[in-house]
Coordinates of C-alpha atoms in Angstrom, one line a residue:
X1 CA -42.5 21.5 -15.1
X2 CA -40.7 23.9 -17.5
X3 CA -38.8 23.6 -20.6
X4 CA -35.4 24.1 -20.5
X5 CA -35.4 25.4 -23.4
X6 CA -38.2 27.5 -25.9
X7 CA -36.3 25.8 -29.0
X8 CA -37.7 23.5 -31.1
X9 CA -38.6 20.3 -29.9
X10 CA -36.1 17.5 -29.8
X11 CA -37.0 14.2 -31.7
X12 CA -36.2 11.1 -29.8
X13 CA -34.3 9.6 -32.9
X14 CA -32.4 12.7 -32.8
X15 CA -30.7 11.2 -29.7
X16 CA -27.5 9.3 -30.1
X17 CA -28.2 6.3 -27.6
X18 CA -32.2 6.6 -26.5
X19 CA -34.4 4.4 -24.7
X20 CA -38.1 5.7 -23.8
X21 CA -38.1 3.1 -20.3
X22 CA -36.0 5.4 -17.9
X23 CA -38.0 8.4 -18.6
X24 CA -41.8 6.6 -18.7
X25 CA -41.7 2.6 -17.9
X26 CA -42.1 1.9 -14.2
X27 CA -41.1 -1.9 -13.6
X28 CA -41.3 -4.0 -10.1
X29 CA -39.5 -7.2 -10.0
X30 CA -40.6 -10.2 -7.8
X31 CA -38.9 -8.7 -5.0
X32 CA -40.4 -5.3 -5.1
X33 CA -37.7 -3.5 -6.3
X34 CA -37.7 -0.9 -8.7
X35 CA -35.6 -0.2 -12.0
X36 CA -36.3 0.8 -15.8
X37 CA -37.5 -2.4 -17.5
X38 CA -37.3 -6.1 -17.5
X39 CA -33.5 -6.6 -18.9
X40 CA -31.7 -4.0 -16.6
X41 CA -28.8 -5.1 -16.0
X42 CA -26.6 -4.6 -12.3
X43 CA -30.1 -5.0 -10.4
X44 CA -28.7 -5.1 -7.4
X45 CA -27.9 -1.8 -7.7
X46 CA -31.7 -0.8 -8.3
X47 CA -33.3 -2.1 -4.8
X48 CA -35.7 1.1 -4.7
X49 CA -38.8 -0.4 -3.1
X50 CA -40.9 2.7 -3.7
X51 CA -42.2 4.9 -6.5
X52 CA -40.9 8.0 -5.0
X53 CA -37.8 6.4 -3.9
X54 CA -37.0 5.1 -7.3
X55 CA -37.9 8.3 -9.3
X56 CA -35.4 10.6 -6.7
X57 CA -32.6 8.5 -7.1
X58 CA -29.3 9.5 -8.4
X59 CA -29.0 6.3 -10.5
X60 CA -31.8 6.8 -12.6
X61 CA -31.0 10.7 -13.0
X62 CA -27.9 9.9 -14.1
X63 CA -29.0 7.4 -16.5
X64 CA -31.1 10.0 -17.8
X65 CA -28.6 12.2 -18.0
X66 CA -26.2 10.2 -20.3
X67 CA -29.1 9.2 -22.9
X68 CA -29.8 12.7 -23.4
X69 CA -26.2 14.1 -24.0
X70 CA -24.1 10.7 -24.2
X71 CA -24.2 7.5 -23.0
X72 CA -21.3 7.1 -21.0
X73 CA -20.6 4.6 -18.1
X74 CA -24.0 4.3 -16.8
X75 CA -25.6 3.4 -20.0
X76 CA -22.9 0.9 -20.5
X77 CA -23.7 -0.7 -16.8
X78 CA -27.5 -0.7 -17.5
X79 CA -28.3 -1.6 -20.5
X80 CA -25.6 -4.2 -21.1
X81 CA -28.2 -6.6 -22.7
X82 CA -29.3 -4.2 -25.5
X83 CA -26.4 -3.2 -25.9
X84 CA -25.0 -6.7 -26.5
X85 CA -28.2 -7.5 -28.8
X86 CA -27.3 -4.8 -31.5
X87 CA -23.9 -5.8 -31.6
X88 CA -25.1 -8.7 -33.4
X89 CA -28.3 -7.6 -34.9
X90 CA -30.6 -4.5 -35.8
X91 CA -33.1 -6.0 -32.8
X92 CA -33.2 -5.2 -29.4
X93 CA -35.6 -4.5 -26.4
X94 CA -34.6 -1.3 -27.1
X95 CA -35.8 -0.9 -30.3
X96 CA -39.0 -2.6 -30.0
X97 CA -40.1 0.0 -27.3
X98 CA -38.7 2.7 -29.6
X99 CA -41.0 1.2 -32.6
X100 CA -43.8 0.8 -30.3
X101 CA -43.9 4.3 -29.9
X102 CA -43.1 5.8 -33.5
X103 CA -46.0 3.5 -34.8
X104 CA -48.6 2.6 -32.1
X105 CA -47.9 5.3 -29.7
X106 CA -47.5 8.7 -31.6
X107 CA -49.2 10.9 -29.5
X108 CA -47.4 9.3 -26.7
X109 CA -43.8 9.8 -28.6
X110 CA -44.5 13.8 -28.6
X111 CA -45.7 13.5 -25.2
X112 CA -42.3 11.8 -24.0
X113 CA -40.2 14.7 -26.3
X114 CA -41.7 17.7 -24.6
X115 CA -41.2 15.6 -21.3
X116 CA -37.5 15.0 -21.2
X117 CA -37.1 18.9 -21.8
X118 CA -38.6 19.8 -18.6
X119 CA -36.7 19.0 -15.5
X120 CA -38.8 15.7 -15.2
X121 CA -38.7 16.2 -11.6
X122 CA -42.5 14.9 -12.0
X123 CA -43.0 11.1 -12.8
X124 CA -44.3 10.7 -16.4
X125 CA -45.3 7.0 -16.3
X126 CA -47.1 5.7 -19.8
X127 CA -46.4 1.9 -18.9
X128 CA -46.0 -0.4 -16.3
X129 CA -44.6 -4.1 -16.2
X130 CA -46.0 -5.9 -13.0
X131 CA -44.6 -8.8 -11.9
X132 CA -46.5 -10.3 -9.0
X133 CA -45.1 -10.2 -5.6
X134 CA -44.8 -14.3 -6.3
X135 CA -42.3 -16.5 -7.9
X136 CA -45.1 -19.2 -8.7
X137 CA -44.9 -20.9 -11.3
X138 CA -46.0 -24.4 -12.1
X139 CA -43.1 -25.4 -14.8
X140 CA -39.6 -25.8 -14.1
X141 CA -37.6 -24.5 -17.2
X142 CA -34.1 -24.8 -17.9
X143 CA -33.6 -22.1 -18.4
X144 CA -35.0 -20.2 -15.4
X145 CA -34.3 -19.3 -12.1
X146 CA -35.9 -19.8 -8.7
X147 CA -37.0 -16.1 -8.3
X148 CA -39.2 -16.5 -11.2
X149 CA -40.3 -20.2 -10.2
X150 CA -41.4 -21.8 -7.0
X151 CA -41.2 -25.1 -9.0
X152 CA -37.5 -24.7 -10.0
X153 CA -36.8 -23.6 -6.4
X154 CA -38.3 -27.0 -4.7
X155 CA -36.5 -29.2 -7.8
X156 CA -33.1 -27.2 -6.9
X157 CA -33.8 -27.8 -3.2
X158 CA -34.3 -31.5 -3.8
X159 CA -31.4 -32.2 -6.5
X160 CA -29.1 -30.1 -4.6
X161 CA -28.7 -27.1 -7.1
X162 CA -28.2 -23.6 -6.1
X163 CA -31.2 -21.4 -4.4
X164 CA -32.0 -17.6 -3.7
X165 CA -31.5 -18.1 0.0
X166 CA -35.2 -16.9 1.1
X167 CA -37.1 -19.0 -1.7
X168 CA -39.1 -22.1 -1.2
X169 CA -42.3 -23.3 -2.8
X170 CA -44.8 -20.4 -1.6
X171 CA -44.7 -16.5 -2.2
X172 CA -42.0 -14.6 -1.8
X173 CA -43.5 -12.4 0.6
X174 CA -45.3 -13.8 3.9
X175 CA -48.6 -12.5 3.3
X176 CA -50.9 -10.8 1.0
X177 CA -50.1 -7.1 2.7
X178 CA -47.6 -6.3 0.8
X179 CA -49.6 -7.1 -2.5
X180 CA -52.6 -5.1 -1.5
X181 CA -49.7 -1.8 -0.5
X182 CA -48.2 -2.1 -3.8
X183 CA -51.9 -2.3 -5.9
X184 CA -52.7 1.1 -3.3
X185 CA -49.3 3.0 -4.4
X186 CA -50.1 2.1 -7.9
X187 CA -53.8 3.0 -7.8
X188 CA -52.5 6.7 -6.1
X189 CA -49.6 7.1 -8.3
X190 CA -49.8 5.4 -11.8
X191 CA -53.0 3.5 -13.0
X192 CA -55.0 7.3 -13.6
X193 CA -52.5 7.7 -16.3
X194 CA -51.1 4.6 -17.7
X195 CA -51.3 3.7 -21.8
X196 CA -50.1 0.0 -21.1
X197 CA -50.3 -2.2 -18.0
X198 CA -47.8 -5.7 -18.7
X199 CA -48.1 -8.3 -16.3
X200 CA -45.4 -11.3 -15.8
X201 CA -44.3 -14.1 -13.5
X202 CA -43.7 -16.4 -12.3
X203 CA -46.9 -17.7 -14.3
X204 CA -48.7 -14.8 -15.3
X205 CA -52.0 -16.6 -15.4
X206 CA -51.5 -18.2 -12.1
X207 CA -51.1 -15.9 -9.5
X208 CA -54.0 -14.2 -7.6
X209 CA -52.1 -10.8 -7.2
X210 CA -52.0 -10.2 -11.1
X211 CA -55.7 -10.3 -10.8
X212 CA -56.2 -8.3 -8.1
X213 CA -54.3 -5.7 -10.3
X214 CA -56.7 -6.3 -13.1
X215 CA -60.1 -5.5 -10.6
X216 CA -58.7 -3.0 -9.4
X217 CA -57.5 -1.4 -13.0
X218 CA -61.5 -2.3 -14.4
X219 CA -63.1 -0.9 -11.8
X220 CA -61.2 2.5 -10.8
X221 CA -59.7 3.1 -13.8
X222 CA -60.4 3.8 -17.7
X223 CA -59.2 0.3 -18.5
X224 CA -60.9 1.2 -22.0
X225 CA -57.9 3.0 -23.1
X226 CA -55.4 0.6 -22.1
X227 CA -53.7 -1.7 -23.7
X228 CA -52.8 -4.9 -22.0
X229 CA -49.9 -7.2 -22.3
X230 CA -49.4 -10.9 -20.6
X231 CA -46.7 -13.1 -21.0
X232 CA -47.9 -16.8 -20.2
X233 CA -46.3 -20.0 -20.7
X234 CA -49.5 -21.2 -22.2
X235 CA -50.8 -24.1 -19.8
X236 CA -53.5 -23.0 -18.1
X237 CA -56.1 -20.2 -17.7
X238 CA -57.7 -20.7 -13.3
X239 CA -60.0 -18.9 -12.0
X240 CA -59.8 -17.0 -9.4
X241 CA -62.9 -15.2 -7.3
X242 CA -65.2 -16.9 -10.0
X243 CA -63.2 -14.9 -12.8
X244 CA -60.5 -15.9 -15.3
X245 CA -58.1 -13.7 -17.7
X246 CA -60.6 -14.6 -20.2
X247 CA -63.4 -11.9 -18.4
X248 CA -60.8 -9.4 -18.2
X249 CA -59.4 -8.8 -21.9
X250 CA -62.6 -7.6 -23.1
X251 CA -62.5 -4.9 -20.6
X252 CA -59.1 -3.3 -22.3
X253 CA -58.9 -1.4 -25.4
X254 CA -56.3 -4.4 -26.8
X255 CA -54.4 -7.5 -25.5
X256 CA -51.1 -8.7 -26.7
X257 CA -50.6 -12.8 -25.4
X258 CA -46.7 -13.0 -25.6
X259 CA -46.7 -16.7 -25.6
X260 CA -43.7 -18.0 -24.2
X261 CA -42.0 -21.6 -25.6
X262 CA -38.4 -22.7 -26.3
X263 CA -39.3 -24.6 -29.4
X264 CA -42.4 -26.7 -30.8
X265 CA -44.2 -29.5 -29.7
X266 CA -41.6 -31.8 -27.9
X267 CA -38.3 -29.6 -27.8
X268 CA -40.6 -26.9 -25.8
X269 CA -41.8 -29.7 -23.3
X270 CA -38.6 -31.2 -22.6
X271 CA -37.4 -27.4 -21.7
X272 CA -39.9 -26.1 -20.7
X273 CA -41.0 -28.9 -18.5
X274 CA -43.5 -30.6 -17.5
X275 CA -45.8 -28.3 -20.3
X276 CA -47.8 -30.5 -22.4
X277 CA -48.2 -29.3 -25.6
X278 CA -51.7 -29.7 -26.6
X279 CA -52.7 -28.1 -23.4
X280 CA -50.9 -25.0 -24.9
X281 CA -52.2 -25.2 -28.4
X282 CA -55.7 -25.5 -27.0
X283 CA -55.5 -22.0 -25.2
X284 CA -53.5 -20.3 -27.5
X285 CA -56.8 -21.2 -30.1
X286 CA -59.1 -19.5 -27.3
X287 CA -57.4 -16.8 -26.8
X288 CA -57.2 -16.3 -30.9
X289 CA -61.0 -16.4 -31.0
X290 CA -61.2 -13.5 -28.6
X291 CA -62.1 -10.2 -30.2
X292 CA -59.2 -7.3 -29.7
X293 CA -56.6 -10.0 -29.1
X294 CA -53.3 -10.2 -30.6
X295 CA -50.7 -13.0 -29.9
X296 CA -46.6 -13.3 -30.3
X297 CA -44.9 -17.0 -29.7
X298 CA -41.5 -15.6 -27.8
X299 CA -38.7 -17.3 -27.2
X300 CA -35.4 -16.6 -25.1
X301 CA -32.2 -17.4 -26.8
X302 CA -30.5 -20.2 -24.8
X303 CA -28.3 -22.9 -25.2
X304 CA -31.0 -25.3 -26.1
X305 CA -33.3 -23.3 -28.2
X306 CA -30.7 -21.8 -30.2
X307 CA -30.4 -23.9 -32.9
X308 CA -33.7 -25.2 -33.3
X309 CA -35.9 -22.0 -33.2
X310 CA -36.7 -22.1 -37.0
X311 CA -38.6 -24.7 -35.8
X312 CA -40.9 -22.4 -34.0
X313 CA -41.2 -20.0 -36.5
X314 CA -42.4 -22.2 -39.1
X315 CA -44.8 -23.5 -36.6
X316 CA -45.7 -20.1 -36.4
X317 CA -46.4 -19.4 -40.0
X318 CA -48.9 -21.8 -39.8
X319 CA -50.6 -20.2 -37.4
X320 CA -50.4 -17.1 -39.1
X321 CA -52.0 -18.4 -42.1
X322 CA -55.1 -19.5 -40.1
X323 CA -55.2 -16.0 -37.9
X324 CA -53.7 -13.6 -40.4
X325 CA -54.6 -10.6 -38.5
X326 CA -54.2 -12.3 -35.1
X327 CA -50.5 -13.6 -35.1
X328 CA -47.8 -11.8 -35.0
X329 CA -44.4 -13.4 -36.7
X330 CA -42.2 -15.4 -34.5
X331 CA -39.8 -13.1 -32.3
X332 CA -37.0 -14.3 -29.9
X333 CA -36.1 -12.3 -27.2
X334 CA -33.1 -11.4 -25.5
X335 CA -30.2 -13.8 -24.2
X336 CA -30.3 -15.8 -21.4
X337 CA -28.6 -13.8 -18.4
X338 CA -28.4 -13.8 -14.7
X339 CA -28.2 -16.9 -12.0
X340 CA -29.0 -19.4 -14.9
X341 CA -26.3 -18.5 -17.1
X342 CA -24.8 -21.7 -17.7
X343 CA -27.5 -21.9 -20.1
X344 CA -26.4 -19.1 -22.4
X345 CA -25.2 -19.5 -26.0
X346 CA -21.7 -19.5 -25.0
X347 CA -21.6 -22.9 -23.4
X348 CA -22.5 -24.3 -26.7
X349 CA -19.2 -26.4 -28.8
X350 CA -18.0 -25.1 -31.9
X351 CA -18.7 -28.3 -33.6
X352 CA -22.1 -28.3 -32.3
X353 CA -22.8 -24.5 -33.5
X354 CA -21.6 -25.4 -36.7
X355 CA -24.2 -27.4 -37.1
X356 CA -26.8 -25.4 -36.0
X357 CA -25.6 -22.6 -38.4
X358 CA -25.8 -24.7 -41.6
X359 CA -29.3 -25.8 -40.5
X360 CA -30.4 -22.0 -40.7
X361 CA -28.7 -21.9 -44.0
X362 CA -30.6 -24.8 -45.1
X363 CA -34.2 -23.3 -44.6
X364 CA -34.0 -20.1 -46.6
X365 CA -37.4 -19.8 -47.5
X366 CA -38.6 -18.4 -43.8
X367 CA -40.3 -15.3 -43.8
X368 CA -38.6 -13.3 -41.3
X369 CA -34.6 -13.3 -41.9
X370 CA -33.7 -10.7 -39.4
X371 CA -34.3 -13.1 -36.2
X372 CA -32.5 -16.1 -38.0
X373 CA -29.7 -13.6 -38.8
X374 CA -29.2 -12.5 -35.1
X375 CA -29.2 -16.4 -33.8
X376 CA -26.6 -16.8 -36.6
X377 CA -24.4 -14.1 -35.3
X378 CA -24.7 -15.9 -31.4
X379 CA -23.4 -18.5 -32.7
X380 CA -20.9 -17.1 -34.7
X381 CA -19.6 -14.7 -32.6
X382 CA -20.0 -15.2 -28.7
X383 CA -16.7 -17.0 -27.3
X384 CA -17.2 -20.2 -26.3
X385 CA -16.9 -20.4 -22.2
X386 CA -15.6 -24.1 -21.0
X387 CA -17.1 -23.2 -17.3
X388 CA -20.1 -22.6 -18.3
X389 CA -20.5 -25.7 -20.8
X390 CA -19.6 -28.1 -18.2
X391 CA -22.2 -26.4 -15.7
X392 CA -24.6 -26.7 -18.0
X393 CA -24.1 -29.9 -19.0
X394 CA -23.8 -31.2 -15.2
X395 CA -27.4 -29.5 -14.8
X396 CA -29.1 -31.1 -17.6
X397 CA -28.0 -34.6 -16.3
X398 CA -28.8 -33.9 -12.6
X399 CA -32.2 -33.0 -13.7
X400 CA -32.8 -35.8 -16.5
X401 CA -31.9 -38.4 -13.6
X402 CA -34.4 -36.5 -11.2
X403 CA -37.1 -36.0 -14.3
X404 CA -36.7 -39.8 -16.3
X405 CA -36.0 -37.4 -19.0
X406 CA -33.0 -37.4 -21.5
X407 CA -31.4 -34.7 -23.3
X408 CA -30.4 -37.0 -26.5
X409 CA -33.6 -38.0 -27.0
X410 CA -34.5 -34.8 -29.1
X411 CA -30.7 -33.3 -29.1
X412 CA -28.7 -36.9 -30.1
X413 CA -25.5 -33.9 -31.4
X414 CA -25.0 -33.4 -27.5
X415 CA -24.2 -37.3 -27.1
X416 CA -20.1 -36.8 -27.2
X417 CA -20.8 -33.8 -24.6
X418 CA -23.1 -35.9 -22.5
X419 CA -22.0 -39.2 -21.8
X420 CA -18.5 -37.6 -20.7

């Protein structure tokens, strides 16, 4: 590869509309297609189902393209999501990989500079997110989908809800084949070089093929100097082959737990359901005894976690008092998007966000203002969408019936939504 250029080299913040994941994050969804990073948006357009296939296509060159001169229509279709986040706040998936590099990653950062002044017609891939050729999961969240749970796919198919047509309660793929061909193309292509291997679900912790990954990253590979990052619901920690998650994070150079829940103790369960929350606290406390761990409660930003996510992060600070080098402060992540809409912010009342704003104003003394700040602009500032309230509120009922659950139980403001 050569330089385009024998200038001086260009700094990334230099750029007017960067993002480090085109140019050096490989991501594979749950169907085994290919794209930039977790929140891309239009991913029906990015069906490339190999590594090759993905880094030769026109979409991502173009994409490319516009970050480094500017962003145009591509950028716009993309990365809709960050885009949408830093409307309302100075957070975003964006950023966070950007920070990631300027303080953990240096080396890295330069690395990626020189790179995107070549003609990058050779892959440059520093991190990978994995997510297991499996939709398996063994909670059924509001919130989700049934390409990211087999459990929300057999409650869908049994409450007559929606479903991806080719979903039921197994893998998404017939056999374990096509697992084993994507761990080869990996092992050949991008393990020898990778900085940071995430893995996902489904539940992370749950599926076989995430530690197949892991064996095969230990033993062929300088796991050593890799950090590794897992986003778990919490619940449980299986073995599988006689080996848990617990034998593998000693075998990287650092592991981040992103521990995901939707508020604490019985707000989390009821969304999050069936999780039981003791069963949660219990592993996150083993996995904060663990020597080069880290851990980061994350929460999406939905229609029920909205308004009560100070909640978490004062858990949180508790935490952080006991661990103080272990825990990281509370962080939400981005909005809720996709097939499970109806459960985004905008299908929230007025009245009802009212009320959740004036309970953020009412605990000023949490530490970290800049997340509260962004949930107060959501609620402020996204139009409320009628279609997408009543949807929501039909699917909360349909699956209290089904469940023997009830929404006002921990919600009563919903009651003259609910009872409609």
């Amino acid at each position: 590869m050569e330089p385009k250029n024998d200038g001086m080299t260009k700094k990334i913040e230099d750029y007017e509309w960067f993002c480090p994941q085109p140019f050096m994050n490989l991501y594979k969804n749950v169907f085994g297609s290919i794209k930039p990073c977790c929140v891309t948006k239009q991913e029906a357009e990015w069906r490339y189902s190999s590594i090759d296939e993905y880094f030769s296509s026109d979409r991502l060159k173009n994409l490319r393209q516009e970050m480094l001169t500017t962003p145009g229509e591509e950028v716009a279709r993309t990365c809709s999501v960050c885009i949408e986040q830093e409307k309302h706040s100075p957070e975003s998936h964006r950023k966070t990989y950007l920070g990631y590099l300027e303080y953990s990653k240096p080396e890295i950062k330069s690395e990626l500079e020189e790179y995107v002044e070549t003609d990058m017609e050779k892959p440059l891939i520093k991190t990978m997110e994995w997510l297991a050729p499996s939709n398996y999961c063994n909670l059924k969240c509001h919130m989700c989908g049934s390409g990211n749970s087999s459990s929300i796919a057999r409650e869908n198919q049994e409450i007559g809800q929606p479903n991806f047509p080719i979903l039921g309660n197994k893998s998404l793929y017939k056999d374990d084949d096509v697992a084993e061909d994507d761990i080869n193309e990996f092992e050949d292509k991008v393990l020898d070089n990778l900085v940071e291997l995430k893995l996902t679900g489904g539940e992370t912790l749950a599926i076989k093929y995430n530690y197949d990954l892991l064996e095969t990253t230990v033993n062929n590979f300088n796991s050593e100097e890799m950090d590794l990052r897992i986003t778990t619901n919490g619940t449980l920690t299986p073995k599988f082959n006689g080996k848990d998650i617990f034998d593998y994070i000693p075998k990287f150079r650092s592991t981040l737990i992103n521990v995901s829940i939707e508020g604490w103790a019985d707000r989390n369960c009821y969304i999050r359901y069936p999780s039981k929350w003791n069963d949660i606290m219990n592993n996150v406390r083993k996995f904060a005894e663990m020597d080069k761990v880290n851990i980061l409660f994350v929460s999406t930003v939905n229609s029920l976690s909205v308004g009560y996510l100070w909640e978490v992060a004062a858990g949180c600070e508790e935490f952080i008092k006991e661990y103080p080098d272990i825990f990281h402060p509370f962080a939400t992540g981005s909005l809720v998007w996709g097939s499970w809409e109806k459960y985004t912010v905008s299908a929230i009342p007025l009245d009802l966000r009212d009320f959740y704003v004036e309970k953020y104003y009412d605990n000023p003394n949490l530490r970290y203002v800049k997340d509260y700040q962004k949930l107060i602009n959501f609620l402020t500032d996204m139009p409320f969408d009628e279609k997408k309230h009543k949807s929501m509120m039909k699917d909360v009922k349909a699956r209290d019936m089904y469940r023997g659950t009830c929404l006002l139980d921990l919600w009563p403001e919903w009651k003259p939504y609910y009872e409609i």
